[in-house]
PDB file of C-alpha atoms in Angstrom:
ATOM      1  CA  ALA A   1       3.211  13.573   9.229  1.00  0.00           C
ATOM      2  CA  GLU A   2       0.684  13.009  12.485  1.00  0.00           C
ATOM      3  CA  VAL A   3      -1.588  10.044  13.631  1.00  0.00           C
ATOM      4  CA  TRP A   4      -4.171  10.138  15.548  1.00  0.00           C
ATOM      5  CA  HIS A   5      -7.164   8.432  17.252  1.00  0.00           C
ATOM      6  CA  TRP A   6     -11.116   8.551  16.902  1.00  0.00           C
ATOM      7  CA  ASN A   7     -12.750   6.835  20.272  1.00  0.00           C
ATOM      8  CA  GLY A   8     -16.244   7.477  18.568  1.00  0.00           C
ATOM      9  CA  THR A   9     -16.822  10.614  20.205  1.00  0.00           C
ATOM     10  CA  VAL A  10     -13.065  12.671  19.730  1.00  0.00           C
ATOM     11  CA  TRP A  11      -9.720  13.215  18.398  1.00  0.00           C
ATOM     12  CA  VAL A  12      -6.605  12.455  19.807  1.00  0.00           C
ATOM     13  CA  LYS A  13      -2.989  12.783  18.665  1.00  0.00           C
ATOM     14  CA  ILE A  14      -1.482  10.264  19.347  1.00  0.00           C
ATOM     15  CA  GLY A  15       1.608  10.501  16.769  1.00  0.00           C
ATOM     16  CA  GLY A  16       3.779  13.037  15.869  1.00  0.00           C
ATOM     17  CA  ASP A  17       5.917  16.077  16.250  1.00  0.00           C
ATOM     18  CA  GLY A  18       7.620  13.960  18.623  1.00  0.00           C
ATOM     19  CA  LEU A  19       4.071  13.156  20.727  1.00  0.00           C
ATOM     20  CA  ASN A  20       5.145   9.973  22.520  1.00  0.00           C
ATOM     21  CA  SER A  21       8.565   9.409  21.938  1.00  0.00           C
ATOM     22  CA  SER A  22       7.632   9.840  18.297  1.00  0.00           C
ATOM     23  CA  TRP A  23       8.923  10.676  15.203  1.00  0.00           C
ATOM     24  CA  PRO A  24      10.331  14.996  15.088  1.00  0.00           C
ATOM     25  CA  ASN A  25       8.053  17.705  13.994  1.00  0.00           C
ATOM     26  CA  GLN A  26       8.939  18.903   9.909  1.00  0.00           C
ATOM     27  CA  THR A  27      11.189  15.684  10.422  1.00  0.00           C
ATOM     28  CA  TYR A  28       8.465  13.855   7.790  1.00  0.00           C
ATOM     29  CA  GLU A  29       5.325  14.188   5.235  1.00  0.00           C
ATOM     30  CA  ASP A  30       3.558  12.083   5.158  1.00  0.00           C
ATOM     31  CA  VAL A  31       1.336   9.096   7.539  1.00  0.00           C
ATOM     32  CA  HIS A  32       0.582   7.213   3.559  1.00  0.00           C
ATOM     33  CA  ALA A  33      -0.572   3.552   5.409  1.00  0.00           C
ATOM     34  CA  LEU A  34      -1.679   2.302   9.311  1.00  0.00           C
ATOM     35  CA  THR A  35      -1.750  -1.634   8.999  1.00  0.00           C
ATOM     36  CA  ILE A  36      -2.458  -3.276  12.755  1.00  0.00           C
ATOM     37  CA  GLU A  37      -0.552  -6.546  14.122  1.00  0.00           C
ATOM     38  CA  GLY A  38      -3.070  -8.455  17.608  1.00  0.00           C
ATOM     39  CA  ASP A  39      -2.432  -4.911  19.954  1.00  0.00           C
ATOM     40  CA  PHE A  40       0.414  -3.387  17.418  1.00  0.00           C
ATOM     41  CA  LEU A  41       0.141  -0.027  15.356  1.00  0.00           C
ATOM     42  CA  TYR A  42       2.759  -0.223  13.137  1.00  0.00           C
ATOM     43  CA  ALA A  43       3.084   3.687  11.141  1.00  0.00           C
ATOM     44  CA  GLY A  44       4.608   4.450   7.635  1.00  0.00           C
ATOM     45  CA  LEU A  45       5.958   8.140   7.128  1.00  0.00           C
ATOM     46  CA  GLY A  46       8.249   9.169   3.917  1.00  0.00           C
ATOM     47  CA  SER A  47       8.305  11.208   1.339  1.00  0.00           C
ATOM     48  CA  SER A  48      11.583  12.226   0.950  1.00  0.00           C
ATOM     49  CA  THR A  49      14.873  10.512   0.123  1.00  0.00           C
ATOM     50  CA  GLY A  50      15.784   8.581   3.690  1.00  0.00           C
ATOM     51  CA  ASP A  51      12.946   9.748   4.977  1.00  0.00           C
ATOM     52  CA  ALA A  52      11.291   5.952   4.545  1.00  0.00           C
ATOM     53  CA  GLU A  53      10.451   4.274   8.566  1.00  0.00           C
ATOM     54  CA  VAL A  54       8.487   2.170   9.973  1.00  0.00           C
ATOM     55  CA  TRP A  55       6.880   3.092  13.565  1.00  0.00           C
ATOM     56  CA  ARG A  56       5.000   0.549  16.343  1.00  0.00           C
ATOM     57  CA  CYS A  57       2.895   1.927  18.955  1.00  0.00           C
ATOM     58  CA  ASP A  58       1.179  -0.548  21.848  1.00  0.00           C
ATOM     59  CA  THR A  59      -3.211  -0.029  21.315  1.00  0.00           C
ATOM     60  CA  SER A  60      -3.186  -1.874  24.752  1.00  0.00           C
ATOM     61  CA  THR A  61      -1.783   0.775  26.459  1.00  0.00           C
ATOM     62  CA  GLY A  62      -2.910   3.640  25.038  1.00  0.00           C
ATOM     63  CA  CYS A  63       0.134   4.309  22.137  1.00  0.00           C
ATOM     64  CA  THR A  64       1.910   5.929  24.496  1.00  0.00           C
ATOM     65  CA  SER A  65       4.918   5.760  23.797  1.00  0.00           C
ATOM     66  CA  TRP A  66       6.469   4.660  19.858  1.00  0.00           C
ATOM     67  CA  THR A  67       9.268   2.574  19.311  1.00  0.00           C
ATOM     68  CA  LYS A  68      10.704   2.344  14.925  1.00  0.00           C
ATOM     69  CA  VAL A  69      11.043  -0.485  13.867  1.00  0.00           C
ATOM     70  CA  GLY A  70      12.123   0.168  10.423  1.00  0.00           C
ATOM     71  CA  GLY A  71      14.150   1.819   7.779  1.00  0.00           C
ATOM     72  CA  ASP A  72      18.424   3.322   8.875  1.00  0.00           C
ATOM     73  CA  GLY A  73      18.943  -1.081   9.223  1.00  0.00           C
ATOM     74  CA  VAL A  74      16.537  -0.691  11.539  1.00  0.00           C
ATOM     75  CA  ASN A  75      15.459  -4.297  12.800  1.00  0.00           C
ATOM     76  CA  ALA A  76      17.446  -5.482   9.687  1.00  0.00           C
ATOM     77  CA  GLY A  77      15.464  -3.892   7.118  1.00  0.00           C
ATOM     78  CA  TRP A  78      16.310  -1.604   4.877  1.00  0.00           C
ATOM     79  CA  ALA A  79      19.680   1.362   4.920  1.00  0.00           C
ATOM     80  CA  ILE A  80      19.196   4.279   5.873  1.00  0.00           C
ATOM     81  CA  ASN A  81      18.728   6.502   2.570  1.00  0.00           C
ATOM     82  CA  THR A  82      17.924   4.214   0.795  1.00  0.00           C
ATOM     83  CA  PHE A  83      13.476   4.841  -0.127  1.00  0.00           C
ATOM     84  CA  GLU A  84      11.924   8.466  -0.204  1.00  0.00           C
ATOM     85  CA  GLY A  85       8.251   5.842   1.838  1.00  0.00           C
ATOM     86  CA  VAL A  86       6.585   3.385   3.241  1.00  0.00           C
ATOM     87  CA  PHE A  87       3.337   3.907   1.033  1.00  0.00           C
ATOM     88  CA  ALA A  88       1.438   0.339   2.302  1.00  0.00           C
ATOM     89  CA  MET A  89       1.167  -2.177   4.232  1.00  0.00           C
ATOM     90  CA  SER A  90      -0.866  -4.876   5.075  1.00  0.00           C
ATOM     91  CA  THR A  91      -0.509  -7.118   7.864  1.00  0.00           C
ATOM     92  CA  ILE A  92      -2.111 -11.252   7.003  1.00  0.00           C
ATOM     93  CA  GLY A  93      -1.555 -13.284  11.326  1.00  0.00           C
ATOM     94  CA  THR A  94       1.545 -11.626  12.833  1.00  0.00           C
ATOM     95  CA  THR A  95       3.633 -10.760   9.516  1.00  0.00           C
ATOM     96  CA  VAL A  96       3.717  -7.431   8.852  1.00  0.00           C
ATOM     97  CA  TYR A  97       3.412  -6.112   5.088  1.00  0.00           C
ATOM     98  CA  ALA A  98       5.248  -2.694   4.143  1.00  0.00           C
ATOM     99  CA  GLY A  99       5.423  -1.942   0.326  1.00  0.00           C
ATOM    100  CA  LEU A 100       8.502   0.573   0.013  1.00  0.00           C
ATOM    101  CA  GLY A 101       9.053   3.315  -3.112  1.00  0.00           C
ATOM    102  CA  SER A 102       9.518   5.432  -4.993  1.00  0.00           C
ATOM    103  CA  GLY A 103      12.856   6.459  -6.633  1.00  0.00           C
ATOM    104  CA  ALA A 104      13.447   4.785  -9.971  1.00  0.00           C
ATOM    105  CA  ASN A 105      13.620   0.668  -9.423  1.00  0.00           C
ATOM    106  CA  ASP A 106      12.973   1.557  -5.032  1.00  0.00           C
ATOM    107  CA  ALA A 107       9.696  -1.088  -5.713  1.00  0.00           C
ATOM    108  CA  GLU A 108      10.088  -4.025  -2.654  1.00  0.00           C
ATOM    109  CA  VAL A 109       8.099  -6.028  -0.364  1.00  0.00           C
ATOM    110  CA  TRP A 110       9.135  -6.100   2.698  1.00  0.00           C
ATOM    111  CA  SER A 111       7.932  -8.564   5.911  1.00  0.00           C
ATOM    112  CA  PHE A 112       8.393  -7.675   9.572  1.00  0.00           C
ATOM    113  CA  ASN A 113       7.904 -11.252  11.764  1.00  0.00           C
ATOM    114  CA  GLY A 114       7.977  -8.939  15.047  1.00  0.00           C
ATOM    115  CA  THR A 115      12.292  -8.759  15.249  1.00  0.00           C
ATOM    116  CA  THR A 116      13.083  -8.999  12.309  1.00  0.00           C
ATOM    117  CA  TRP A 117      12.783  -7.530   7.741  1.00  0.00           C
ATOM    118  CA  THR A 118      13.169  -9.659   4.663  1.00  0.00           C
ATOM    119  CA  LYS A 119      12.918  -8.481   1.964  1.00  0.00           C
ATOM    120  CA  ILE A 120      10.487 -10.286  -0.286  1.00  0.00           C
ATOM    121  CA  GLY A 121       9.564  -8.130  -3.823  1.00  0.00           C
ATOM    122  CA  GLY A 122      11.482  -6.890  -6.193  1.00  0.00           C
ATOM    123  CA  ASP A 123      14.512  -6.873  -8.639  1.00  0.00           C
ATOM    124  CA  SER A 124      12.960 -10.015  -9.676  1.00  0.00           C
ATOM    125  CA  LEU A 125      13.337 -11.431  -5.873  1.00  0.00           C
ATOM    126  CA  ASN A 126      10.661 -14.358  -5.834  1.00  0.00           C
ATOM    127  CA  SER A 127       9.817 -15.010  -9.221  1.00  0.00           C
ATOM    128  CA  GLY A 128       7.895 -11.440  -8.452  1.00  0.00           C
ATOM    129  CA  TRP A 129       8.701  -8.208 -11.444  1.00  0.00           C
ATOM    130  CA  THR A 130      12.659  -6.284 -12.368  1.00  0.00           C
ATOM    131  CA  THR A 131      14.260  -3.677 -11.498  1.00  0.00           C
ATOM    132  CA  ASN A 132      12.041  -0.780 -13.334  1.00  0.00           C
ATOM    133  CA  PHE A 133       8.898  -0.045 -10.804  1.00  0.00           C
ATOM    134  CA  GLU A 134       9.270   2.701  -9.023  1.00  0.00           C
ATOM    135  CA  THR A 135       7.326   2.108  -6.006  1.00  0.00           C
ATOM    136  CA  VAL A 136       4.471  -0.668  -4.246  1.00  0.00           C
ATOM    137  CA  ARG A 137       1.291   1.282  -3.395  1.00  0.00           C
ATOM    138  CA  SER A 138      -0.936  -0.715  -2.675  1.00  0.00           C
ATOM    139  CA  LEU A 139      -1.032  -3.643  -0.259  1.00  0.00           C
ATOM    140  CA  THR A 140      -3.720  -6.419   0.781  1.00  0.00           C
ATOM    141  CA  ASN A 141      -4.471  -9.883   1.917  1.00  0.00           C
ATOM    142  CA  ASP A 142      -6.813 -12.267   1.647  1.00  0.00           C
ATOM    143  CA  GLY A 143      -6.382 -14.033   4.400  1.00  0.00           C
ATOM    144  CA  THR A 144      -3.408 -15.784   3.629  1.00  0.00           C
ATOM    145  CA  ASN A 145      -1.954 -14.313   0.109  1.00  0.00           C
ATOM    146  CA  LEU A 146      -0.843 -11.030  -0.452  1.00  0.00           C
ATOM    147  CA  TYR A 147      -1.669  -8.696  -3.308  1.00  0.00           C
ATOM    148  CA  ALA A 148       0.585  -5.674  -4.440  1.00  0.00           C
ATOM    149  CA  GLY A 149      -0.423  -2.737  -6.884  1.00  0.00           C
ATOM    150  CA  LEU A 150       2.963  -1.929  -8.667  1.00  0.00           C
ATOM    151  CA  GLY A 151       3.838   1.926 -10.439  1.00  0.00           C
ATOM    152  CA  ASP A 152       3.779   5.310 -11.350  1.00  0.00           C
ATOM    153  CA  THR A 153       5.026   5.511 -15.389  1.00  0.00           C
ATOM    154  CA  ALA A 154       2.857   5.312 -17.749  1.00  0.00           C
ATOM    155  CA  GLN A 155       2.399   1.264 -18.593  1.00  0.00           C
ATOM    156  CA  ASP A 156       4.110   0.144 -14.941  1.00  0.00           C
ATOM    157  CA  ALA A 157       0.541  -0.983 -13.779  1.00  0.00           C
ATOM    158  CA  GLU A 158       0.714  -3.845 -12.458  1.00  0.00           C
ATOM    159  CA  VAL A 159      -0.661  -6.345  -9.669  1.00  0.00           C
ATOM    160  CA  TRP A 160       0.893  -9.356  -7.974  1.00  0.00           C
ATOM    161  CA  ARG A 161      -0.166 -11.628  -5.754  1.00  0.00           C
ATOM    162  CA  TRP A 162       2.630 -13.753  -2.637  1.00  0.00           C
ATOM    163  CA  ASN A 163       1.579 -17.054  -2.134  1.00  0.00           C
ATOM    164  CA  GLY A 164       4.278 -16.384   0.397  1.00  0.00           C
ATOM    165  CA  THR A 165       6.690 -18.484  -1.783  1.00  0.00           C
ATOM    166  CA  ALA A 166       7.021 -16.974  -5.119  1.00  0.00           C
ATOM    167  CA  TRP A 167       4.640 -13.875  -7.159  1.00  0.00           C
ATOM    168  CA  THR A 168       2.701 -14.031  -9.752  1.00  0.00           C
ATOM    169  CA  ARG A 169       1.695 -10.916 -11.472  1.00  0.00           C
ATOM    170  CA  ILE A 170      -2.133 -11.415 -12.053  1.00  0.00           C
ATOM    171  CA  GLY A 171      -3.004  -7.885 -13.181  1.00  0.00           C
ATOM    172  CA  GLY A 172      -1.988  -5.482 -16.219  1.00  0.00           C
ATOM    173  CA  ASP A 173      -0.834  -5.361 -19.346  1.00  0.00           C
ATOM    174  CA  GLY A 174      -3.956  -7.702 -20.602  1.00  0.00           C
ATOM    175  CA  VAL A 175      -3.317 -10.278 -18.374  1.00  0.00           C
ATOM    176  CA  ASN A 176      -6.465 -12.306 -17.506  1.00  0.00           C
ATOM    177  CA  THR A 177      -8.754  -9.925 -19.630  1.00  0.00           C
ATOM    178  CA  SER A 178      -6.602  -6.225 -17.155  1.00  0.00           C
ATOM    179  CA  TRP A 179      -6.191  -3.245 -18.605  1.00  0.00           C
ATOM    180  CA  ALA A 180      -3.779  -3.776 -21.291  1.00  0.00           C
ATOM    181  CA  THR A 181      -0.547  -2.320 -21.819  1.00  0.00           C
ATOM    182  CA  ALA A 182      -1.033   0.648 -24.965  1.00  0.00           C
ATOM    183  CA  ASP A 183      -4.098   1.908 -21.724  1.00  0.00           C
ATOM    184  CA  ASN A 184      -0.794   3.710 -20.422  1.00  0.00           C
ATOM    185  CA  ILE A 185      -2.238   3.136 -16.080  1.00  0.00           C
ATOM    186  CA  GLU A 186       0.474   3.894 -14.673  1.00  0.00           C
ATOM    187  CA  TYR A 187      -0.187   2.489 -11.225  1.00  0.00           C
ATOM    188  CA  VAL A 188      -2.260   0.400  -8.532  1.00  0.00           C
ATOM    189  CA  ALA A 189      -3.533   3.044  -6.452  1.00  0.00           C
ATOM    190  CA  SER A 190      -5.299   0.702  -4.131  1.00  0.00           C
ATOM    191  CA  LEU A 191      -6.237  -2.087  -3.571  1.00  0.00           C
ATOM    192  CA  ASN A 192      -9.374  -4.017  -1.386  1.00  0.00           C
ATOM    193  CA  PHE A 193     -10.108  -8.041  -1.002  1.00  0.00           C
ATOM    194  CA  PHE A 194     -13.432  -8.617  -0.147  1.00  0.00           C
ATOM    195  CA  GLY A 195     -16.368 -11.488  -1.099  1.00  0.00           C
ATOM    196  CA  GLY A 196     -14.144 -13.892  -2.539  1.00  0.00           C
ATOM    197  CA  ASN A 197     -13.039 -10.929  -5.109  1.00  0.00           C
ATOM    198  CA  LEU A 198      -9.540  -8.232  -5.660  1.00  0.00           C
ATOM    199  CA  TYR A 199     -10.873  -4.739  -6.514  1.00  0.00           C
ATOM    200  CA  ALA A 200      -7.690  -2.524  -7.349  1.00  0.00           C
ATOM    201  CA  GLY A 201      -8.566   1.427  -9.041  1.00  0.00           C
ATOM    202  CA  THR A 202      -5.908   2.959 -10.858  1.00  0.00           C
ATOM    203  CA  ALA A 203      -4.347   5.802 -12.378  1.00  0.00           C
ATOM    204  CA  SER A 204      -2.777   8.589 -12.471  1.00  0.00           C
ATOM    205  CA  SER A 205      -3.699   9.633 -15.491  1.00  0.00           C
ATOM    206  CA  THR A 206      -6.736  12.127 -16.995  1.00  0.00           C
ATOM    207  CA  GLY A 207      -9.167   8.819 -17.218  1.00  0.00           C
ATOM    208  CA  ASP A 208      -7.616   6.437 -15.896  1.00  0.00           C
ATOM    209  CA  GLY A 209      -8.905   6.478 -12.051  1.00  0.00           C
ATOM    210  CA  ASP A 210     -11.126   3.505 -12.247  1.00  0.00           C
ATOM    211  CA  VAL A 211     -12.381   0.152  -9.978  1.00  0.00           C
ATOM    212  CA  TRP A 212     -11.781  -3.280 -11.326  1.00  0.00           C
ATOM    213  CA  ARG A 213     -12.793  -6.475 -10.092  1.00  0.00           C
ATOM    214  CA  PHE A 214     -10.459  -9.624  -9.775  1.00  0.00           C
ATOM    215  CA  ASN A 215     -11.812 -12.691  -9.476  1.00  0.00           C
ATOM    216  CA  GLY A 216      -8.896 -15.351  -9.628  1.00  0.00           C
ATOM    217  CA  THR A 217      -9.705 -15.661 -13.242  1.00  0.00           C
ATOM    218  CA  SER A 218      -9.887 -12.815 -15.087  1.00  0.00           C
ATOM    219  CA  TRP A 219     -10.710  -9.142 -14.440  1.00  0.00           C
ATOM    220  CA  THR A 220     -14.087  -7.516 -15.365  1.00  0.00           C
ATOM    221  CA  LYS A 221     -13.995  -3.380 -14.935  1.00  0.00           C
ATOM    222  CA  ILE A 222     -16.822  -2.268 -12.398  1.00  0.00           C
ATOM    223  CA  GLY A 223     -16.071   1.403 -12.070  1.00  0.00           C
ATOM    224  CA  GLY A 224     -14.931   4.255 -14.463  1.00  0.00           C
ATOM    225  CA  ASP A 225     -16.622   5.351 -17.816  1.00  0.00           C
ATOM    226  CA  GLY A 226     -19.847   5.564 -17.479  1.00  0.00           C
ATOM    227  CA  VAL A 227     -19.613   1.450 -16.253  1.00  0.00           C
ATOM    228  CA  ASN A 228     -22.750   1.115 -14.090  1.00  0.00           C
ATOM    229  CA  SER A 229     -23.324   4.445 -14.165  1.00  0.00           C
ATOM    230  CA  GLY A 230     -20.222   5.561 -12.168  1.00  0.00           C
ATOM    231  CA  TRP A 231     -18.361   8.787 -13.024  1.00  0.00           C
ATOM    232  CA  ALA A 232     -18.183   8.910 -16.148  1.00  0.00           C
ATOM    233  CA  ALA A 233     -14.740   8.972 -18.813  1.00  0.00           C
ATOM    234  CA  SER A 234     -11.918  11.662 -18.909  1.00  0.00           C
ATOM    235  CA  THR A 235     -13.586  12.634 -14.688  1.00  0.00           C
ATOM    236  CA  TYR A 236     -10.661  11.888 -12.528  1.00  0.00           C
ATOM    237  CA  GLU A 237      -7.251  11.270 -12.460  1.00  0.00           C
ATOM    238  CA  LEU A 238      -7.233   7.974  -9.849  1.00  0.00           C
ATOM    239  CA  VAL A 239      -8.810   5.794  -7.197  1.00  0.00           C
ATOM    240  CA  ALA A 240      -7.252   6.560  -4.479  1.00  0.00           C
ATOM    241  CA  SER A 241      -9.395   4.818  -2.166  1.00  0.00           C
ATOM    242  CA  LEU A 242     -11.294   1.603  -1.606  1.00  0.00           C
ATOM    243  CA  ALA A 243     -13.243  -0.036   1.139  1.00  0.00           C
ATOM    244  CA  ASN A 244     -16.001  -2.205   1.852  1.00  0.00           C
ATOM    245  CA  ASP A 245     -18.477  -2.981   4.564  1.00  0.00           C
ATOM    246  CA  GLY A 246     -18.641  -6.712   3.748  1.00  0.00           C
ATOM    247  CA  THR A 247     -21.340  -6.202   1.262  1.00  0.00           C
ATOM    248  CA  ASN A 248     -20.193  -2.691  -0.193  1.00  0.00           C
ATOM    249  CA  LEU A 249     -17.291  -1.330  -1.249  1.00  0.00           C
ATOM    250  CA  TYR A 250     -16.635   2.651  -1.706  1.00  0.00           C
ATOM    251  CA  ALA A 251     -13.855   4.092  -4.188  1.00  0.00           C
ATOM    252  CA  GLY A 252     -12.398   7.797  -3.315  1.00  0.00           C
ATOM    253  CA  THR A 253     -11.820   9.036  -6.946  1.00  0.00           C
ATOM    254  CA  ALA A 254      -9.719  12.748  -7.197  1.00  0.00           C
ATOM    255  CA  ASN A 255      -8.048  14.751 -10.002  1.00  0.00           C
ATOM    256  CA  SER A 256      -3.619  14.359  -9.452  1.00  0.00           C
ATOM    257  CA  ASN A 257      -3.412  17.371  -9.074  1.00  0.00           C
TER     258      ASN A 257
END
């Protein structure tokens, strides 16, 4: 688990293996998520039991010193040995959001105001999803609302929206003309918002790698199964990543193995 910095010409390792007071060598498997809040770079770590942690460095000083700000009860966050990883992160204003998992009932979202963590999603909190989900796999935002992609088990792929007060399910199980329960989609691997639309990449069995678009009212499948000259049916298990340049959307496809 390492973080590297690209300055446009060369790469420089700035985190991992104890470098710059970061997490120690051979302790964590993955850096699953990164997000920026002001001058701070946040990294979400983990994969094994108890490894779900968030570390922060100051980019204005070249990330010469890392600090653990989440996990193991730090800053009123989740307790030690409770989650395997921080799988998704997003920032709205000065608030950082972290999506956790991946054991049974572990799908939670926490917010960090720079000082303390607050659990805002999971276990039916704030009208959100019940305890029946393993992981928050993806997070994105539109500048006001936060969107969370859930799942791991067949039929668990759902998208929920947080308006700062309450959660609303907006995708999955056929809600708003989205993918159906019978499609057996396991999780929403990626989310991206631009141009007034929310895009979701699904996963993770054979043929599950699709892209769906939500216009605020209804979902439309725009990628996968040969739709719009895209990849053929049963070609990919997941759409692992989504990005945009303000005009175009880019999708990274993959096989689960």
